[in-house]
Amino acid sequence: MIEFFEKYFPNVIYQGWTGDGGWLPAIGETIYMTFWSALFGGILGLIFGIGLVLTDSNGILRNKTAFNFFDKIVSFFRAIPFIILLAFIAPVTQKIVGTQIGTTAALVPLSLGVFPFYARQVQVALESVDNGIVEAAQSLGATYTDIVFDVYLKEARSELVRVTTVTLISLIGLTAMAGAIGAGGLGNMAIAYGYNRFANDTTTVATLLVLIFVLVVQVTGDFLAHVLNHKKK
């Protein structure tokens, strides 16, 4: 087995598991970027997604001005290609983090890159909630907060898990793209240590590891969505 890897994956073995350019740091950086940007971008996306639904013409807080604000902000950031967004908000990243390079610096564009996508996903998920349930809650004297948490978020929980899964998979792809321009992680491993050095085995293994991440997220998300949907019934 060792001879097989030494023959067909020499560069992978050369990289090693630890130290600069090692596989464990690259995996850890990918997880780090995915987790924190999912948290920050997810919170922002959830806020904007809920705002879009509540202030819509059919929402419980109808407000055209507020809806246009949420809609335009989401549309603006969603229209910017991620690779351009990295450069566009570089000064903002410098102010917040103190640097424009590295895994921590990548959290700013990653969060801003994923939040509009997630906001639209949340909007669609919440709009799937039966209006009759919302109206029934209103007739019983439920507050706006009660309707958001006990009706919208509760009724759409399985769908929210599904759209969160899709968003996380998209985010993993964005971390790889960020890594390709110096943010670290498996994207950096695939490009800097693989493609740029003609080490196809390194690129292949980095790609396979990204696919494993995606598979784990997909399977976990599908399982949780199924469980929550079953409880709902």
mmCIF file with all atom_site columns, C-alpha atoms in Angstrom:
data_model
loop_
_atom_site.group_PDB
_atom_site.id
_atom_site.type_symbol
_atom_site.label_atom_id
_atom_site.label_alt_id
_atom_site.label_comp_id
_atom_site.label_asym_id
_atom_site.label_entity_id
_atom_site.label_seq_id
_atom_site.pdbx_PDB_ins_code
_atom_site.Cartn_x
_atom_site.Cartn_y
_atom_site.Cartn_z
_atom_site.occupancy
_atom_site.B_iso_or_equiv
_atom_site.pdbx_formal_charge
_atom_site.auth_seq_id
_atom_site.auth_comp_id
_atom_site.auth_asym_id
_atom_site.auth_atom_id
_atom_site.pdbx_PDB_model_num
ATOM 1   C CA . MET A 1 1   ? 0.000   0.000  0.000   1.00 0.00 ? 1   MET A CA 1
ATOM 2   C CA . ILE A 1 2   ? 2.797   2.408  0.909   1.00 0.00 ? 2   ILE A CA 1
ATOM 3   C CA . GLU A 1 3   ? 4.611   1.630  -2.324  1.00 0.00 ? 3   GLU A CA 1
ATOM 4   C CA . PHE A 1 4   ? 1.394   2.322  -4.267  1.00 0.00 ? 4   PHE A CA 1
ATOM 5   C CA . PHE A 1 5   ? 1.031   5.799  -2.742  1.00 0.00 ? 5   PHE A CA 1
ATOM 6   C CA . GLU A 1 6   ? 4.719   6.569  -3.176  1.00 0.00 ? 6   GLU A CA 1
ATOM 7   C CA . LYS A 1 7   ? 4.449   5.667  -6.844  1.00 0.00 ? 7   LYS A CA 1
ATOM 8   C CA . TYR A 1 8   ? 1.161   7.347  -7.782  1.00 0.00 ? 8   TYR A CA 1
ATOM 9   C CA . PHE A 1 9   ? 0.880   10.097 -5.132  1.00 0.00 ? 9   PHE A CA 1
ATOM 10  C CA . PRO A 1 10  ? 4.460   11.231 -4.474  1.00 0.00 ? 10  PRO A CA 1
ATOM 11  C CA . ASN A 1 11  ? 3.583   14.908 -4.097  1.00 0.00 ? 11  ASN A CA 1
ATOM 12  C CA . VAL A 1 12  ? 0.744   14.130 -1.703  1.00 0.00 ? 12  VAL A CA 1
ATOM 13  C CA . ILE A 1 13  ? 3.150   12.254 0.547   1.00 0.00 ? 13  ILE A CA 1
ATOM 14  C CA . TYR A 1 14  ? 5.753   14.996 0.188   1.00 0.00 ? 14  TYR A CA 1
ATOM 15  C CA . GLN A 1 15  ? 3.293   17.598 1.482   1.00 0.00 ? 15  GLN A CA 1
ATOM 16  C CA . GLY A 1 16  ? 2.963   15.670 4.723   1.00 0.00 ? 16  GLY A CA 1
ATOM 17  C CA . TRP A 1 17  ? 0.212   15.913 7.321   1.00 0.00 ? 17  TRP A CA 1
ATOM 18  C CA . THR A 1 18  ? 1.487   18.786 9.446   1.00 0.00 ? 18  THR A CA 1
ATOM 19  C CA . GLY A 1 19  ? 3.510   21.967 9.060   1.00 0.00 ? 19  GLY A CA 1
ATOM 20  C CA . ASP A 1 20  ? 3.267   24.614 6.351   1.00 0.00 ? 20  ASP A CA 1
ATOM 21  C CA . GLY A 1 21  ? 1.599   23.147 3.300   1.00 0.00 ? 21  GLY A CA 1
ATOM 22  C CA . GLY A 1 22  ? 0.451   20.069 5.218   1.00 0.00 ? 22  GLY A CA 1
ATOM 23  C CA . TRP A 1 23  ? -2.873  18.371 4.669   1.00 0.00 ? 23  TRP A CA 1
ATOM 24  C CA . LEU A 1 24  ? -4.218  18.710 8.221   1.00 0.00 ? 24  LEU A CA 1
ATOM 25  C CA . PRO A 1 25  ? -3.735  22.504 8.319   1.00 0.00 ? 25  PRO A CA 1
ATOM 26  C CA . ALA A 1 26  ? -5.404  22.783 4.896   1.00 0.00 ? 26  ALA A CA 1
ATOM 27  C CA . ILE A 1 27  ? -8.389  20.718 6.050   1.00 0.00 ? 27  ILE A CA 1
ATOM 28  C CA . GLY A 1 28  ? -8.593  22.715 9.280   1.00 0.00 ? 28  GLY A CA 1
ATOM 29  C CA . GLU A 1 29  ? -8.517  26.022 7.392   1.00 0.00 ? 29  GLU A CA 1
ATOM 30  C CA . THR A 1 30  ? -11.346 24.881 5.119   1.00 0.00 ? 30  THR A CA 1
ATOM 31  C CA . ILE A 1 31  ? -13.464 23.861 8.118   1.00 0.00 ? 31  ILE A CA 1
ATOM 32  C CA . TYR A 1 32  ? -12.608 27.137 9.870   1.00 0.00 ? 32  TYR A CA 1
ATOM 33  C CA . MET A 1 33  ? -13.636 29.284 6.904   1.00 0.00 ? 33  MET A CA 1
ATOM 34  C CA . THR A 1 34  ? -16.788 27.261 6.266   1.00 0.00 ? 34  THR A CA 1
ATOM 35  C CA . PHE A 1 35  ? -17.978 27.288 9.880   1.00 0.00 ? 35  PHE A CA 1
ATOM 36  C CA . TRP A 1 36  ? -17.471 30.967 10.707  1.00 0.00 ? 36  TRP A CA 1
ATOM 37  C CA . SER A 1 37  ? -18.600 32.364 7.375   1.00 0.00 ? 37  SER A CA 1
ATOM 38  C CA . ALA A 1 38  ? -21.661 30.079 7.540   1.00 0.00 ? 38  ALA A CA 1
ATOM 39  C CA . LEU A 1 39  ? -22.401 31.448 11.016  1.00 0.00 ? 39  LEU A CA 1
ATOM 40  C CA . PHE A 1 40  ? -21.974 35.141 10.154  1.00 0.00 ? 40  PHE A CA 1
ATOM 41  C CA . GLY A 1 41  ? -23.432 34.893 6.662   1.00 0.00 ? 41  GLY A CA 1
ATOM 42  C CA . GLY A 1 42  ? -26.205 32.617 7.903   1.00 0.00 ? 42  GLY A CA 1
ATOM 43  C CA . ILE A 1 43  ? -27.337 35.053 10.594  1.00 0.00 ? 43  ILE A CA 1
ATOM 44  C CA . LEU A 1 44  ? -27.285 37.933 8.121   1.00 0.00 ? 44  LEU A CA 1
ATOM 45  C CA . GLY A 1 45  ? -29.088 35.874 5.488   1.00 0.00 ? 45  GLY A CA 1
ATOM 46  C CA . LEU A 1 46  ? -31.724 34.736 7.964   1.00 0.00 ? 46  LEU A CA 1
ATOM 47  C CA . ILE A 1 47  ? -32.405 38.325 9.042   1.00 0.00 ? 47  ILE A CA 1
ATOM 48  C CA . PHE A 1 48  ? -32.757 39.535 5.465   1.00 0.00 ? 48  PHE A CA 1
ATOM 49  C CA . GLY A 1 49  ? -34.788 36.485 4.419   1.00 0.00 ? 49  GLY A CA 1
ATOM 50  C CA . ILE A 1 50  ? -37.256 37.004 7.253   1.00 0.00 ? 50  ILE A CA 1
ATOM 51  C CA . GLY A 1 51  ? -37.351 40.731 6.498   1.00 0.00 ? 51  GLY A CA 1
ATOM 52  C CA . LEU A 1 52  ? -38.211 40.048 2.858   1.00 0.00 ? 52  LEU A CA 1
ATOM 53  C CA . VAL A 1 53  ? -41.128 37.819 3.826   1.00 0.00 ? 53  VAL A CA 1
ATOM 54  C CA . LEU A 1 54  ? -42.532 40.020 6.585   1.00 0.00 ? 54  LEU A CA 1
ATOM 55  C CA . THR A 1 55  ? -42.395 43.271 4.627   1.00 0.00 ? 55  THR A CA 1
ATOM 56  C CA . ASP A 1 56  ? -43.650 41.827 1.339   1.00 0.00 ? 56  ASP A CA 1
ATOM 57  C CA . SER A 1 57  ? -47.049 42.907 -0.003  1.00 0.00 ? 57  SER A CA 1
ATOM 58  C CA . ASN A 1 58  ? -48.504 39.699 1.467   1.00 0.00 ? 58  ASN A CA 1
ATOM 59  C CA . GLY A 1 59  ? -46.496 39.869 4.697   1.00 0.00 ? 59  GLY A CA 1
ATOM 60  C CA . ILE A 1 60  ? -47.675 40.681 8.184   1.00 0.00 ? 60  ILE A CA 1
ATOM 61  C CA . LEU A 1 61  ? -45.537 43.842 8.291   1.00 0.00 ? 61  LEU A CA 1
ATOM 62  C CA . ARG A 1 62  ? -46.270 45.203 4.827   1.00 0.00 ? 62  ARG A CA 1
ATOM 63  C CA . ASN A 1 63  ? -43.788 47.976 4.131   1.00 0.00 ? 63  ASN A CA 1
ATOM 64  C CA . LYS A 1 64  ? -42.735 48.750 0.577   1.00 0.00 ? 64  LYS A CA 1
ATOM 65  C CA . THR A 1 65  ? -39.770 50.885 1.613   1.00 0.00 ? 65  THR A CA 1
ATOM 66  C CA . ALA A 1 66  ? -38.360 48.251 3.949   1.00 0.00 ? 66  ALA A CA 1
ATOM 67  C CA . PHE A 1 67  ? -38.973 45.492 1.400   1.00 0.00 ? 67  PHE A CA 1
ATOM 68  C CA . ASN A 1 68  ? -37.156 47.448 -1.308  1.00 0.00 ? 68  ASN A CA 1
ATOM 69  C CA . PHE A 1 69  ? -34.246 48.004 1.066   1.00 0.00 ? 69  PHE A CA 1
ATOM 70  C CA . PHE A 1 70  ? -33.887 44.291 1.837   1.00 0.00 ? 70  PHE A CA 1
ATOM 71  C CA . ASP A 1 71  ? -34.469 43.314 -1.785  1.00 0.00 ? 71  ASP A CA 1
ATOM 72  C CA . LYS A 1 72  ? -31.955 45.743 -3.290  1.00 0.00 ? 72  LYS A CA 1
ATOM 73  C CA . ILE A 1 73  ? -29.199 44.908 -0.799  1.00 0.00 ? 73  ILE A CA 1
ATOM 74  C CA . VAL A 1 74  ? -29.615 41.184 -1.432  1.00 0.00 ? 74  VAL A CA 1
ATOM 75  C CA . SER A 1 75  ? -29.791 41.648 -5.194  1.00 0.00 ? 75  SER A CA 1
ATOM 76  C CA . PHE A 1 76  ? -26.727 43.918 -5.199  1.00 0.00 ? 76  PHE A CA 1
ATOM 77  C CA . PHE A 1 77  ? -24.424 41.500 -3.397  1.00 0.00 ? 77  PHE A CA 1
ATOM 78  C CA . ARG A 1 78  ? -25.826 38.486 -5.206  1.00 0.00 ? 78  ARG A CA 1
ATOM 79  C CA . ALA A 1 79  ? -25.067 40.111 -8.577  1.00 0.00 ? 79  ALA A CA 1
ATOM 80  C CA . ILE A 1 80  ? -21.349 40.501 -7.815  1.00 0.00 ? 80  ILE A CA 1
ATOM 81  C CA . PRO A 1 81  ? -19.200 37.503 -8.829  1.00 0.00 ? 81  PRO A CA 1
ATOM 82  C CA . PHE A 1 82  ? -17.361 36.219 -5.773  1.00 0.00 ? 82  PHE A CA 1
ATOM 83  C CA . ILE A 1 83  ? -13.894 36.647 -7.249  1.00 0.00 ? 83  ILE A CA 1
ATOM 84  C CA . ILE A 1 84  ? -14.695 40.329 -7.887  1.00 0.00 ? 84  ILE A CA 1
ATOM 85  C CA . LEU A 1 85  ? -16.277 40.704 -4.446  1.00 0.00 ? 85  LEU A CA 1
ATOM 86  C CA . LEU A 1 86  ? -12.964 39.629 -2.895  1.00 0.00 ? 86  LEU A CA 1
ATOM 87  C CA . ALA A 1 87  ? -11.244 42.616 -4.484  1.00 0.00 ? 87  ALA A CA 1
ATOM 88  C CA . PHE A 1 88  ? -14.196 44.996 -4.143  1.00 0.00 ? 88  PHE A CA 1
ATOM 89  C CA . ILE A 1 89  ? -14.406 44.784 -0.352  1.00 0.00 ? 89  ILE A CA 1
ATOM 90  C CA . ALA A 1 90  ? -10.671 44.382 0.259   1.00 0.00 ? 90  ALA A CA 1
ATOM 91  C CA . PRO A 1 91  ? -10.459 47.820 1.946   1.00 0.00 ? 91  PRO A CA 1
ATOM 92  C CA . VAL A 1 92  ? -13.340 46.860 4.248   1.00 0.00 ? 92  VAL A CA 1
ATOM 93  C CA . THR A 1 93  ? -11.632 43.575 5.053   1.00 0.00 ? 93  THR A CA 1
ATOM 94  C CA . GLN A 1 94  ? -8.425  45.496 5.854   1.00 0.00 ? 94  GLN A CA 1
ATOM 95  C CA . LYS A 1 95  ? -10.316 47.762 8.267   1.00 0.00 ? 95  LYS A CA 1
ATOM 96  C CA . ILE A 1 96  ? -12.113 44.905 10.032  1.00 0.00 ? 96  ILE A CA 1
ATOM 97  C CA . VAL A 1 97  ? -9.414  42.232 10.211  1.00 0.00 ? 97  VAL A CA 1
ATOM 98  C CA . GLY A 1 98  ? -6.233  44.214 9.701   1.00 0.00 ? 98  GLY A CA 1
ATOM 99  C CA . THR A 1 99  ? -5.147  42.246 6.655   1.00 0.00 ? 99  THR A CA 1
ATOM 100 C CA . GLN A 1 100 ? -6.469  41.236 3.243   1.00 0.00 ? 100 GLN A CA 1
ATOM 101 C CA . ILE A 1 101 ? -4.767  37.841 3.117   1.00 0.00 ? 101 ILE A CA 1
ATOM 102 C CA . GLY A 1 102 ? -5.341  34.664 5.091   1.00 0.00 ? 102 GLY A CA 1
ATOM 103 C CA . THR A 1 103 ? -8.177  32.516 6.371   1.00 0.00 ? 103 THR A CA 1
ATOM 104 C CA . THR A 1 104 ? -9.528  35.073 8.845   1.00 0.00 ? 104 THR A CA 1
ATOM 105 C CA . ALA A 1 105 ? -9.511  37.824 6.219   1.00 0.00 ? 105 ALA A CA 1
ATOM 106 C CA . ALA A 1 106 ? -11.469 35.518 3.906   1.00 0.00 ? 106 ALA A CA 1
ATOM 107 C CA . LEU A 1 107 ? -14.357 35.388 6.380   1.00 0.00 ? 107 LEU A CA 1
ATOM 108 C CA . VAL A 1 108 ? -15.515 38.893 5.418   1.00 0.00 ? 108 VAL A CA 1
ATOM 109 C CA . PRO A 1 109 ? -16.002 38.288 1.670   1.00 0.00 ? 109 PRO A CA 1
ATOM 110 C CA . LEU A 1 110 ? -17.200 34.736 2.295   1.00 0.00 ? 110 LEU A CA 1
ATOM 111 C CA . SER A 1 111 ? -19.910 35.956 4.678   1.00 0.00 ? 111 SER A CA 1
ATOM 112 C CA . LEU A 1 112 ? -20.978 38.718 2.314   1.00 0.00 ? 112 LEU A CA 1
ATOM 113 C CA . GLY A 1 113 ? -20.829 36.329 -0.614  1.00 0.00 ? 113 GLY A CA 1
ATOM 114 C CA . VAL A 1 114 ? -23.041 33.667 0.921   1.00 0.00 ? 114 VAL A CA 1
ATOM 115 C CA . PHE A 1 115 ? -25.606 35.785 2.778   1.00 0.00 ? 115 PHE A CA 1
ATOM 116 C CA . PRO A 1 116 ? -27.624 37.007 -0.274  1.00 0.00 ? 116 PRO A CA 1
ATOM 117 C CA . PHE A 1 117 ? -27.886 33.469 -1.619  1.00 0.00 ? 117 PHE A CA 1
ATOM 118 C CA . TYR A 1 118 ? -29.069 32.210 1.760   1.00 0.00 ? 118 TYR A CA 1
ATOM 119 C CA . ALA A 1 119 ? -31.468 35.152 2.167   1.00 0.00 ? 119 ALA A CA 1
ATOM 120 C CA . ARG A 1 120 ? -33.240 34.206 -1.067  1.00 0.00 ? 120 ARG A CA 1
ATOM 121 C CA . GLN A 1 121 ? -33.329 30.566 -0.012  1.00 0.00 ? 121 GLN A CA 1
ATOM 122 C CA . VAL A 1 122 ? -34.840 31.496 3.356   1.00 0.00 ? 122 VAL A CA 1
ATOM 123 C CA . GLN A 1 123 ? -37.373 33.741 1.621   1.00 0.00 ? 123 GLN A CA 1
ATOM 124 C CA . VAL A 1 124 ? -38.553 30.881 -0.590  1.00 0.00 ? 124 VAL A CA 1
ATOM 125 C CA . ALA A 1 125 ? -38.665 28.471 2.369   1.00 0.00 ? 125 ALA A CA 1
ATOM 126 C CA . LEU A 1 126 ? -40.759 30.802 4.537   1.00 0.00 ? 126 LEU A CA 1
ATOM 127 C CA . GLU A 1 127 ? -43.104 31.692 1.695   1.00 0.00 ? 127 GLU A CA 1
ATOM 128 C CA . SER A 1 128 ? -44.000 27.996 1.489   1.00 0.00 ? 128 SER A CA 1
ATOM 129 C CA . VAL A 1 129 ? -45.729 28.260 4.881   1.00 0.00 ? 129 VAL A CA 1
ATOM 130 C CA . ASP A 1 130 ? -49.521 28.147 4.510   1.00 0.00 ? 130 ASP A CA 1
ATOM 131 C CA . ASN A 1 131 ? -50.987 31.639 4.913   1.00 0.00 ? 131 ASN A CA 1
ATOM 132 C CA . GLY A 1 132 ? -53.939 30.076 6.692   1.00 0.00 ? 132 GLY A CA 1
ATOM 133 C CA . ILE A 1 133 ? -51.689 29.091 9.589   1.00 0.00 ? 133 ILE A CA 1
ATOM 134 C CA . VAL A 1 134 ? -50.321 32.635 9.810   1.00 0.00 ? 134 VAL A CA 1
ATOM 135 C CA . GLU A 1 135 ? -53.805 34.134 9.750   1.00 0.00 ? 135 GLU A CA 1
ATOM 136 C CA . ALA A 1 136 ? -54.974 31.691 12.418  1.00 0.00 ? 136 ALA A CA 1
ATOM 137 C CA . ALA A 1 137 ? -52.084 32.709 14.667  1.00 0.00 ? 137 ALA A CA 1
ATOM 138 C CA . GLN A 1 138 ? -52.937 36.382 14.146  1.00 0.00 ? 138 GLN A CA 1
ATOM 139 C CA . SER A 1 139 ? -56.592 35.769 15.015  1.00 0.00 ? 139 SER A CA 1
ATOM 140 C CA . LEU A 1 140 ? -55.505 34.139 18.272  1.00 0.00 ? 140 LEU A CA 1
ATOM 141 C CA . GLY A 1 141 ? -53.561 37.256 19.230  1.00 0.00 ? 141 GLY A CA 1
ATOM 142 C CA . ALA A 1 142 ? -50.047 36.025 18.457  1.00 0.00 ? 142 ALA A CA 1
ATOM 143 C CA . THR A 1 143 ? -47.397 38.739 18.416  1.00 0.00 ? 143 THR A CA 1
ATOM 144 C CA . TYR A 1 144 ? -45.114 39.314 15.447  1.00 0.00 ? 144 TYR A CA 1
ATOM 145 C CA . THR A 1 145 ? -42.314 37.574 17.336  1.00 0.00 ? 145 THR A CA 1
ATOM 146 C CA . ASP A 1 146 ? -44.565 34.578 18.014  1.00 0.00 ? 146 ASP A CA 1
ATOM 147 C CA . ILE A 1 147 ? -45.491 34.364 14.339  1.00 0.00 ? 147 ILE A CA 1
ATOM 148 C CA . VAL A 1 148 ? -41.852 34.489 13.237  1.00 0.00 ? 148 VAL A CA 1
ATOM 149 C CA . PHE A 1 149 ? -40.552 31.852 15.657  1.00 0.00 ? 149 PHE A CA 1
ATOM 150 C CA . ASP A 1 150 ? -43.590 29.664 16.328  1.00 0.00 ? 150 ASP A CA 1
ATOM 151 C CA . VAL A 1 151 ? -45.154 29.756 12.867  1.00 0.00 ? 151 VAL A CA 1
ATOM 152 C CA . TYR A 1 152 ? -42.718 30.645 10.096  1.00 0.00 ? 152 TYR A CA 1
ATOM 153 C CA . LEU A 1 153 ? -39.513 29.123 11.454  1.00 0.00 ? 153 LEU A CA 1
ATOM 154 C CA . LYS A 1 154 ? -41.242 26.148 13.058  1.00 0.00 ? 154 LYS A CA 1
ATOM 155 C CA . GLU A 1 155 ? -43.443 25.236 10.103  1.00 0.00 ? 155 GLU A CA 1
ATOM 156 C CA . ALA A 1 156 ? -40.629 25.680 7.589   1.00 0.00 ? 156 ALA A CA 1
ATOM 157 C CA . ARG A 1 157 ? -37.892 24.018 9.642   1.00 0.00 ? 157 ARG A CA 1
ATOM 158 C CA . SER A 1 158 ? -37.389 21.010 7.368   1.00 0.00 ? 158 SER A CA 1
ATOM 159 C CA . GLU A 1 159 ? -37.280 23.244 4.301   1.00 0.00 ? 159 GLU A CA 1
ATOM 160 C CA . LEU A 1 160 ? -34.872 25.583 6.090   1.00 0.00 ? 160 LEU A CA 1
ATOM 161 C CA . VAL A 1 161 ? -32.561 22.651 6.747   1.00 0.00 ? 161 VAL A CA 1
ATOM 162 C CA . ARG A 1 162 ? -32.660 21.758 3.052   1.00 0.00 ? 162 ARG A CA 1
ATOM 163 C CA . VAL A 1 163 ? -31.815 25.282 1.899   1.00 0.00 ? 163 VAL A CA 1
ATOM 164 C CA . THR A 1 164 ? -29.124 25.541 4.576   1.00 0.00 ? 164 THR A CA 1
ATOM 165 C CA . THR A 1 165 ? -27.587 22.357 3.200   1.00 0.00 ? 165 THR A CA 1
ATOM 166 C CA . VAL A 1 166 ? -27.577 23.784 -0.320  1.00 0.00 ? 166 VAL A CA 1
ATOM 167 C CA . THR A 1 167 ? -26.019 27.001 0.987   1.00 0.00 ? 167 THR A CA 1
ATOM 168 C CA . LEU A 1 168 ? -23.276 25.164 2.890   1.00 0.00 ? 168 LEU A CA 1
ATOM 169 C CA . ILE A 1 169 ? -22.365 23.198 -0.214  1.00 0.00 ? 169 ILE A CA 1
ATOM 170 C CA . SER A 1 170 ? -22.148 26.428 -2.179  1.00 0.00 ? 170 SER A CA 1
ATOM 171 C CA . LEU A 1 171 ? -20.047 27.950 0.608   1.00 0.00 ? 171 LEU A CA 1
ATOM 172 C CA . ILE A 1 172 ? -17.552 25.088 0.500   1.00 0.00 ? 172 ILE A CA 1
ATOM 173 C CA . GLY A 1 173 ? -17.058 25.911 -3.164  1.00 0.00 ? 173 GLY A CA 1
ATOM 174 C CA . LEU A 1 174 ? -16.484 29.575 -2.286  1.00 0.00 ? 174 LEU A CA 1
ATOM 175 C CA . THR A 1 175 ? -13.845 28.656 0.336   1.00 0.00 ? 175 THR A CA 1
ATOM 176 C CA . ALA A 1 176 ? -11.999 26.700 -2.346  1.00 0.00 ? 176 ALA A CA 1
ATOM 177 C CA . MET A 1 177 ? -12.137 29.750 -4.618  1.00 0.00 ? 177 MET A CA 1
ATOM 178 C CA . ALA A 1 178 ? -10.912 32.013 -1.819  1.00 0.00 ? 178 ALA A CA 1
ATOM 179 C CA . GLY A 1 179 ? -8.141  29.549 -1.053  1.00 0.00 ? 179 GLY A CA 1
ATOM 180 C CA . ALA A 1 180 ? -6.994  29.703 -4.647  1.00 0.00 ? 180 ALA A CA 1
ATOM 181 C CA . ILE A 1 181 ? -6.008  33.362 -4.182  1.00 0.00 ? 181 ILE A CA 1
ATOM 182 C CA . GLY A 1 182 ? -4.239  33.009 -0.854  1.00 0.00 ? 182 GLY A CA 1
ATOM 183 C CA . ALA A 1 183 ? -6.848  32.342 1.814   1.00 0.00 ? 183 ALA A CA 1
ATOM 184 C CA . GLY A 1 184 ? -5.491  28.881 2.541   1.00 0.00 ? 184 GLY A CA 1
ATOM 185 C CA . GLY A 1 185 ? -7.422  25.653 2.807   1.00 0.00 ? 185 GLY A CA 1
ATOM 186 C CA . LEU A 1 186 ? -7.886  22.920 0.247   1.00 0.00 ? 186 LEU A CA 1
ATOM 187 C CA . GLY A 1 187 ? -8.385  25.438 -2.563  1.00 0.00 ? 187 GLY A CA 1
ATOM 188 C CA . ASN A 1 188 ? -4.917  26.813 -1.916  1.00 0.00 ? 188 ASN A CA 1
ATOM 189 C CA . MET A 1 189 ? -3.543  23.280 -1.730  1.00 0.00 ? 189 MET A CA 1
ATOM 190 C CA . ALA A 1 190 ? -5.084  22.361 -5.087  1.00 0.00 ? 190 ALA A CA 1
ATOM 191 C CA . ILE A 1 191 ? -3.809  25.473 -6.893  1.00 0.00 ? 191 ILE A CA 1
ATOM 192 C CA . ALA A 1 192 ? -0.592  26.562 -5.165  1.00 0.00 ? 192 ALA A CA 1
ATOM 193 C CA . TYR A 1 193 ? 0.806   23.107 -4.427  1.00 0.00 ? 193 TYR A CA 1
ATOM 194 C CA . GLY A 1 194 ? -0.953  21.187 -7.164  1.00 0.00 ? 194 GLY A CA 1
ATOM 195 C CA . TYR A 1 195 ? -1.809  23.020 -10.373 1.00 0.00 ? 195 TYR A CA 1
ATOM 196 C CA . ASN A 1 196 ? 0.993   25.604 -10.233 1.00 0.00 ? 196 ASN A CA 1
ATOM 197 C CA . ARG A 1 197 ? 3.603   22.903 -9.628  1.00 0.00 ? 197 ARG A CA 1
ATOM 198 C CA . PHE A 1 198 ? 2.129   20.436 -12.122 1.00 0.00 ? 198 PHE A CA 1
ATOM 199 C CA . ALA A 1 199 ? 1.444   18.063 -9.216  1.00 0.00 ? 199 ALA A CA 1
ATOM 200 C CA . ASN A 1 200 ? -1.761  16.490 -10.495 1.00 0.00 ? 200 ASN A CA 1
ATOM 201 C CA . ASP A 1 201 ? -1.898  14.001 -7.632  1.00 0.00 ? 201 ASP A CA 1
ATOM 202 C CA . THR A 1 202 ? -2.076  16.856 -5.097  1.00 0.00 ? 202 THR A CA 1
ATOM 203 C CA . THR A 1 203 ? -4.854  18.539 -7.061  1.00 0.00 ? 203 THR A CA 1
ATOM 204 C CA . THR A 1 204 ? -6.751  15.246 -7.308  1.00 0.00 ? 204 THR A CA 1
ATOM 205 C CA . VAL A 1 205 ? -6.577  14.499 -3.586  1.00 0.00 ? 205 VAL A CA 1
ATOM 206 C CA . ALA A 1 206 ? -7.550  18.076 -2.655  1.00 0.00 ? 206 ALA A CA 1
ATOM 207 C CA . THR A 1 207 ? -10.546 17.813 -4.979  1.00 0.00 ? 207 THR A CA 1
ATOM 208 C CA . LEU A 1 208 ? -11.557 14.473 -3.487  1.00 0.00 ? 208 LEU A CA 1
ATOM 209 C CA . LEU A 1 209 ? -11.393 15.912 0.026   1.00 0.00 ? 209 LEU A CA 1
ATOM 210 C CA . VAL A 1 210 ? -13.648 18.808 -1.015  1.00 0.00 ? 210 VAL A CA 1
ATOM 211 C CA . LEU A 1 211 ? -16.090 16.286 -2.492  1.00 0.00 ? 211 LEU A CA 1
ATOM 212 C CA . ILE A 1 212 ? -16.045 14.342 0.780   1.00 0.00 ? 212 ILE A CA 1
ATOM 213 C CA . PHE A 1 213 ? -16.899 17.548 2.667   1.00 0.00 ? 213 PHE A CA 1
ATOM 214 C CA . VAL A 1 214 ? -19.798 18.148 0.282   1.00 0.00 ? 214 VAL A CA 1
ATOM 215 C CA . LEU A 1 215 ? -21.017 14.563 0.631   1.00 0.00 ? 215 LEU A CA 1
ATOM 216 C CA . VAL A 1 216 ? -20.959 14.725 4.443   1.00 0.00 ? 216 VAL A CA 1
ATOM 217 C CA . VAL A 1 217 ? -22.918 17.988 4.440   1.00 0.00 ? 217 VAL A CA 1
ATOM 218 C CA . GLN A 1 218 ? -25.430 16.664 1.915   1.00 0.00 ? 218 GLN A CA 1
ATOM 219 C CA . VAL A 1 219 ? -26.081 13.380 3.738   1.00 0.00 ? 219 VAL A CA 1
ATOM 220 C CA . THR A 1 220 ? -26.323 15.098 7.135   1.00 0.00 ? 220 THR A CA 1
ATOM 221 C CA . GLY A 1 221 ? -28.654 17.771 5.793   1.00 0.00 ? 221 GLY A CA 1
ATOM 222 C CA . ASP A 1 222 ? -30.918 15.255 4.054   1.00 0.00 ? 222 ASP A CA 1
ATOM 223 C CA . PHE A 1 223 ? -31.117 13.174 7.236   1.00 0.00 ? 223 PHE A CA 1
ATOM 224 C CA . LEU A 1 224 ? -31.992 16.150 9.460   1.00 0.00 ? 224 LEU A CA 1
ATOM 225 C CA . ALA A 1 225 ? -34.568 17.432 6.962   1.00 0.00 ? 225 ALA A CA 1
ATOM 226 C CA . HIS A 1 226 ? -36.181 13.990 6.835   1.00 0.00 ? 226 HIS A CA 1
ATOM 227 C CA . VAL A 1 227 ? -36.300 13.731 10.633  1.00 0.00 ? 227 VAL A CA 1
ATOM 228 C CA . LEU A 1 228 ? -37.789 17.214 11.045  1.00 0.00 ? 228 LEU A CA 1
ATOM 229 C CA . ASN A 1 229 ? -40.308 16.630 8.280   1.00 0.00 ? 229 ASN A CA 1
ATOM 230 C CA . HIS A 1 230 ? -41.365 13.374 9.928   1.00 0.00 ? 230 HIS A CA 1
ATOM 231 C CA . LYS A 1 231 ? -41.833 15.127 13.291  1.00 0.00 ? 231 LYS A CA 1
ATOM 232 C CA . LYS A 1 232 ? -43.881 17.812 11.590  1.00 0.00 ? 232 LYS A CA 1
ATOM 233 C CA . LYS A 1 233 ? -46.281 15.186 10.248  1.00 0.00 ? 233 LYS A CA 1
#
